[in-house]
XYZ file of C-alpha atoms in Angstrom:
386
model
C 7.498 -7.838 -31.482
C 10.003 -5.220 -32.641
C 12.189 -2.966 -30.547
C 9.675 -0.180 -31.224
C 6.808 -2.191 -29.749
C 5.708 -0.454 -26.492
C 5.018 -3.823 -24.852
C 8.530 -4.982 -25.646
C 9.868 -1.704 -24.304
C 8.098 -2.160 -20.971
C 9.112 -5.820 -20.789
C 12.758 -4.953 -21.458
C 12.717 -2.162 -18.862
C 11.474 -4.476 -16.105
C 13.765 -7.354 -17.069
C 16.685 -4.912 -16.879
C 15.497 -3.752 -13.445
C 15.551 -7.352 -12.211
C 19.038 -7.871 -13.646
C 20.263 -4.645 -12.007
C 18.986 -5.712 -8.580
C 16.250 -3.094 -8.281
C 14.115 -5.944 -6.948
C 14.225 -9.765 -7.162
C 11.039 -9.749 -9.209
C 7.789 -7.954 -9.892
C 4.360 -8.111 -11.490
C 3.294 -5.198 -13.677
C -0.160 -4.494 -15.041
C -1.520 -1.837 -17.378
C -5.271 -1.493 -18.013
C -6.693 1.102 -20.362
C -10.299 1.915 -21.190
C -11.583 -1.605 -20.553
C -8.666 -3.561 -22.016
C -5.855 -5.328 -20.172
C -2.797 -4.309 -22.187
C -0.023 -5.737 -20.022
C 0.057 -8.258 -17.191
C 3.449 -9.864 -16.871
C 5.636 -11.382 -14.171
C 9.384 -10.802 -14.042
C 12.223 -12.294 -12.021
C 12.101 -14.404 -8.877
C 10.498 -14.563 -5.467
C 13.840 -14.294 -3.668
C 17.558 -14.245 -4.390
C 19.263 -14.348 -0.989
C 20.463 -17.826 0.101
C 18.307 -17.613 3.235
C 15.274 -16.322 1.386
C 12.233 -18.607 1.329
C 11.381 -19.847 -2.162
C 14.770 -18.750 -3.515
C 14.783 -18.538 -7.335
C 11.126 -19.515 -7.655
C 9.905 -17.701 -10.759
C 7.323 -15.006 -10.173
C 3.868 -15.678 -11.657
C 1.070 -13.258 -12.428
C -0.836 -14.598 -9.415
C 1.974 -13.890 -6.928
C 0.798 -12.194 -3.731
C 2.869 -9.268 -2.452
C 3.034 -7.284 0.767
C 1.273 -4.104 -0.388
C 2.619 -1.912 2.445
C 1.107 1.612 2.281
C -1.266 0.707 -0.531
C -3.245 -0.413 2.534
C -3.905 3.278 3.171
C -5.946 3.652 -0.025
C -7.182 0.141 -0.799
C -8.436 -0.558 2.725
C -8.568 2.500 4.956
C -9.557 5.133 2.403
C -12.061 2.777 0.757
C -13.756 1.993 4.065
C -13.682 5.660 5.088
C -15.427 6.564 1.827
C -18.048 3.865 2.463
C -18.538 5.174 6.010
C -19.035 8.715 4.676
C -21.366 7.442 1.948
C -23.448 5.602 4.549
C -23.433 8.664 6.832
C -21.695 6.852 9.639
C -19.263 9.786 9.810
C -18.539 13.076 8.076
C -15.295 14.436 6.710
C -15.631 17.458 9.003
C -16.200 15.336 12.098
C -13.572 15.871 14.770
C -11.332 12.963 15.728
C -12.913 11.470 18.862
C -11.262 10.531 22.140
C -8.910 8.975 22.969
C -7.153 9.540 19.619
C -7.866 13.282 19.645
C -5.054 13.650 22.199
C -2.573 13.135 19.344
C -4.208 15.650 16.980
C -6.333 18.220 18.845
C -8.939 19.818 16.636
C -8.224 17.581 13.630
C -10.997 16.208 11.427
C -11.352 12.965 9.510
C -10.708 14.844 6.284
C -7.482 16.289 7.659
C -6.210 12.874 8.718
C -6.940 11.555 5.221
C -5.081 14.477 3.611
C -2.172 14.101 6.042
C -2.757 17.552 7.496
C -3.845 16.556 11.000
C -0.651 17.850 12.609
C 0.721 14.395 13.429
C 4.310 13.256 13.220
C 5.278 11.214 10.169
C 6.516 8.067 11.915
C 7.668 6.745 15.269
C 9.401 3.473 16.106
C 6.742 2.239 18.504
C 7.871 -1.313 17.746
C 11.181 -0.536 19.457
C 9.391 0.519 22.628
C 7.106 -2.511 22.682
C 9.564 -5.140 21.465
C 6.974 -7.801 20.768
C 3.597 -8.404 19.158
C 0.390 -7.756 20.987
C -2.993 -6.012 20.769
C -3.009 -3.020 18.450
C -4.318 -0.884 21.299
C -0.789 -0.837 22.755
C 0.540 0.999 19.705
C -2.483 3.271 19.536
C -1.886 4.197 23.172
C 1.616 5.326 22.247
C 0.194 7.264 19.276
C -2.149 9.094 21.638
C 0.832 10.013 23.828
C 2.806 11.428 20.884
C 2.574 15.241 20.776
C 1.450 16.844 17.519
C 4.119 18.649 15.519
C 1.796 21.256 13.962
C -1.677 22.658 14.462
C -4.256 20.735 12.464
C -4.798 22.004 8.940
C -1.615 24.060 8.681
C 0.982 21.674 7.249
C 1.092 18.472 5.215
C 3.187 15.663 6.698
C 2.728 12.191 5.265
C 1.846 10.346 8.465
C 1.449 6.688 9.326
C 0.080 7.806 12.682
C -2.932 9.513 11.139
C -3.967 6.422 9.177
C -3.453 4.235 12.261
C -6.024 6.438 13.969
C -8.405 6.275 10.995
C -8.129 2.477 11.040
C -9.072 2.348 14.717
C -11.886 4.848 14.149
C -13.297 2.650 11.374
C -13.310 -0.339 13.715
C -15.465 1.699 16.085
C -17.780 2.881 13.288
C -18.295 -0.622 11.876
C -18.102 -2.402 15.242
C -15.678 -5.055 13.988
C -11.933 -5.601 13.488
C -10.487 -3.817 10.470
C -9.496 -7.002 8.637
C -12.996 -8.416 9.004
C -14.639 -5.188 7.842
C -12.376 -5.095 4.787
C -13.118 -8.726 3.944
C -16.878 -8.271 4.336
C -17.338 -4.851 2.733
C -14.630 -4.805 0.032
C -12.919 -8.120 -0.770
C -16.018 -10.343 -0.702
C -18.229 -8.152 -2.938
C -15.410 -7.987 -5.499
C -14.752 -11.741 -5.325
C -11.217 -11.285 -3.987
C -11.431 -13.178 -0.701
C -11.256 -16.811 -1.888
C -8.353 -19.243 -2.134
C -5.590 -20.640 0.060
C -4.361 -17.045 0.240
C -7.012 -14.352 -0.347
C -6.255 -12.353 -3.472
C -6.587 -9.205 -1.371
C -6.636 -9.206 2.410
C -4.807 -9.003 5.710
C -2.863 -11.828 7.308
C -3.446 -11.544 11.042
C -0.455 -12.882 12.977
C -1.530 -15.324 15.638
C 0.690 -17.938 17.226
C 3.208 -19.377 14.756
C 4.423 -16.910 12.197
C 5.387 -17.145 8.561
C 3.863 -18.832 5.558
C 2.315 -22.276 5.880
C 3.469 -24.842 3.310
C 0.379 -24.301 1.166
C 1.033 -20.538 1.136
C 4.751 -20.551 0.431
C 4.495 -20.771 -3.335
C 1.920 -17.975 -3.507
C 3.268 -15.218 -1.241
C 6.483 -13.381 -2.101
C 8.900 -12.949 0.846
C 10.257 -9.557 1.851
C 13.183 -8.807 4.155
C 15.864 -11.217 5.360
C 16.728 -10.386 8.985
C 20.391 -11.339 8.842
C 22.821 -9.197 10.916
C 25.638 -10.003 8.487
C 23.806 -7.944 5.847
C 24.254 -4.853 8.037
C 28.005 -4.323 8.621
C 27.445 -0.930 10.266
C 25.276 -2.295 13.066
C 22.125 -4.279 13.705
C 19.065 -2.159 12.802
C 16.529 -1.192 15.450
C 13.758 -3.219 13.813
C 15.497 -6.546 14.380
C 14.534 -6.701 18.065
C 10.792 -7.164 17.486
C 11.434 -9.957 14.965
C 13.275 -12.382 17.265
C 13.897 -15.172 16.528
C 15.312 -13.751 13.305
C 14.412 -15.172 9.911
C 13.163 -13.992 6.555
C 9.692 -12.447 6.519
C 7.291 -14.613 4.542
C 3.588 -13.755 4.778
C 4.392 -11.521 7.736
C 3.748 -7.817 7.299
C 6.986 -5.957 6.590
C 5.998 -2.703 8.315
C 7.351 -2.969 11.844
C 4.623 -1.044 13.652
C 1.973 -3.089 11.834
C 3.929 -6.222 12.775
C 3.674 -5.509 16.507
C -0.042 -4.797 15.910
C -0.384 -8.447 14.790
C -0.433 -7.527 11.110
C -3.634 -5.473 10.982
C -3.486 -1.677 10.917
C -4.847 1.274 9.012
C -1.500 2.192 7.488
C -0.124 -1.229 6.424
C -0.895 -4.941 6.442
C -2.666 -5.788 3.179
C -1.359 -8.521 0.896
C -2.579 -8.912 -2.648
C -1.933 -9.787 -6.274
C -1.800 -7.311 -9.143
C -5.119 -8.383 -10.648
C -6.880 -7.844 -7.321
C -5.340 -4.394 -6.939
C -6.636 -3.599 -10.436
C -10.170 -4.741 -9.560
C -10.372 -2.394 -6.585
C -8.797 0.369 -8.661
C -11.526 -0.161 -11.266
C -14.181 0.042 -8.546
C -12.790 3.453 -7.622
C -12.664 4.569 -11.248
C -15.953 3.120 -12.486
C -18.068 2.573 -9.366
C -19.905 -0.574 -8.392
C -18.619 -1.200 -4.872
C -21.636 -1.728 -2.561
C -22.060 1.071 -0.047
C -19.885 3.534 -1.959
C -22.055 6.009 -3.853
C -20.706 7.998 -6.788
C -20.825 11.302 -4.941
C -18.494 10.064 -2.213
C -16.317 8.097 -4.639
C -15.722 11.057 -6.919
C -15.436 13.434 -3.979
C -12.552 11.442 -2.539
C -10.793 11.232 -5.917
C -11.281 14.874 -6.860
C -10.744 16.609 -3.511
C -7.558 18.636 -3.223
C -6.013 19.520 0.112
C -6.305 23.253 0.897
C -2.804 23.259 2.407
C -0.520 25.202 0.031
C 1.850 22.980 -1.929
C 0.127 19.724 -0.967
C -0.501 17.020 -3.565
C -2.805 15.117 -1.217
C -6.398 14.174 -1.827
C -8.650 12.241 0.551
C -6.418 9.255 1.246
C -4.980 9.396 -2.263
C -1.995 11.295 -3.624
C -1.707 13.079 -6.981
C 1.254 13.646 -9.309
C 3.740 16.395 -8.481
C 2.962 19.384 -10.750
C 6.642 19.787 -11.657
C 6.996 16.158 -12.708
C 9.413 15.303 -9.905
C 7.315 12.500 -8.432
C 7.088 8.793 -9.140
C 4.932 9.241 -12.261
C 7.037 12.001 -13.826
C 4.851 13.703 -16.426
C 3.273 10.470 -17.661
C -0.059 11.036 -15.914
C -2.397 14.006 -15.683
C -3.010 16.178 -12.648
C -6.372 14.419 -12.315
C -4.662 11.088 -11.532
C -4.899 9.528 -8.081
C -2.481 6.977 -6.688
C -0.232 5.810 -3.920
C 3.096 4.112 -3.282
C 4.060 1.298 -0.914
C 7.416 1.046 0.883
C 7.978 -2.570 -0.176
C 8.057 -1.465 -3.827
C 4.389 -1.300 -4.779
C 2.266 1.324 -6.518
C -1.175 1.974 -7.970
C -2.161 4.926 -10.174
C -5.570 5.689 -11.675
C -5.875 8.386 -14.350
C -9.377 9.112 -15.695
C -8.085 11.563 -18.319
C -4.444 10.824 -19.223
C -2.494 13.426 -21.253
C -2.674 11.407 -24.496
C -6.479 11.462 -24.428
C -6.813 7.744 -25.207
C -9.093 6.800 -22.332
C -8.739 6.026 -18.614
C -5.656 4.107 -17.503
C -4.751 2.122 -14.374
C -1.137 1.149 -13.747
C -0.036 -1.357 -11.067
C 3.484 -2.363 -10.065
C 4.085 -4.881 -7.274
C 7.601 -5.807 -6.168
C 9.628 -6.806 -3.116
C 12.429 -4.271 -3.464
C 13.087 -4.722 0.311
C 14.561 -8.201 -0.295
C 17.043 -9.020 1.036
C 17.229 -5.650 2.861
C 15.308 -2.411 2.788
C 18.507 -0.467 2.043
C 17.866 -0.378 -1.697
C 16.475 2.892 -3.118
C 16.909 1.972 -6.804
C 13.143 1.826 -7.373
C 13.006 5.613 -6.975
C 14.768 6.007 -10.319
C 12.774 3.204 -11.957
C 9.264 4.431 -11.172
C 9.124 7.453 -13.548
C 10.584 5.356 -16.372
C 8.079 2.594 -15.669
C 5.117 4.959 -15.838
C 6.394 6.617 -19.013
C 6.684 3.185 -20.648
C 3.310 2.019 -19.293
C 1.274 4.857 -20.798
C 2.757 4.227 -24.259
C 0.818 0.972 -24.505
């Protein structure tokens, strides 16, 4: 390959990101119009001396904490199936008891982050330990709305927590089981020592079992010495402190035992692609094309919002994570741990649909590393050149 080869350009960009400390390692994948054009692993599982699997080389099959990709891969997918099967409607009002947090809000408004809810609250600090998810949802219900439903867009974990609980009621089963049965199993992503896409419910002993350690990439190292300005609030719920390995990184999801509507999924890049393809091309049982396309094409009526139903879209001015690499018809989402998925049915170059996946653990050894913000637009520009 020459220096003008787009694959070499993308490879060099991600190798440089590893060397610069943007993340210890990553897996990147680019699929276009039926062909897998790039699927490469870069860097290491961990670099901190206390990090599990320190300096283990990342492989294409590495499983990452997907963070807020849970919102689209799990919660939005199951909501679309529920709408398709007429279990619920987008205009249905949020039922009790969750309606106390968002009076007058609908399912569609929660999915477009316009239900009036606050963005985030440190419920884990109030609870201090793991337990039934209902404890966190009770605190959500007691949190006053910040706006009237339908008037403002605020990206809200709280709204997707409520949607996750609502789905459990609609399907009469825990969220992780519904996802495994209705999404992962039909796509063949639920097998193996570690499912290629699924939740890891925290019960009893925590962390990765020996058979899982070489498959799952660790996230944060909870070491007070890494925080010279004071011990962060999220340390308290993690006692006894150690590096997180196959434990959900999101702290509210952690005290919900690892299963929530806003975070908790783990997966590999190939599995994320398969579910992305199901959204782009159809074929997921229970999800008809009308609902699938409706979720992808819907635009929030709130002025200035980029939100769709569960999904986000590129910023019109090119200031977002995709820059101007993708069209305004693209749908995607980011994850706090350093993950992203974007699906563009009609990219600007006109060369056919494209799906771009980036999985990383940029929160290792600490979450105080924003370098991925600058990398993401460059990554997407390089990806669409393939």
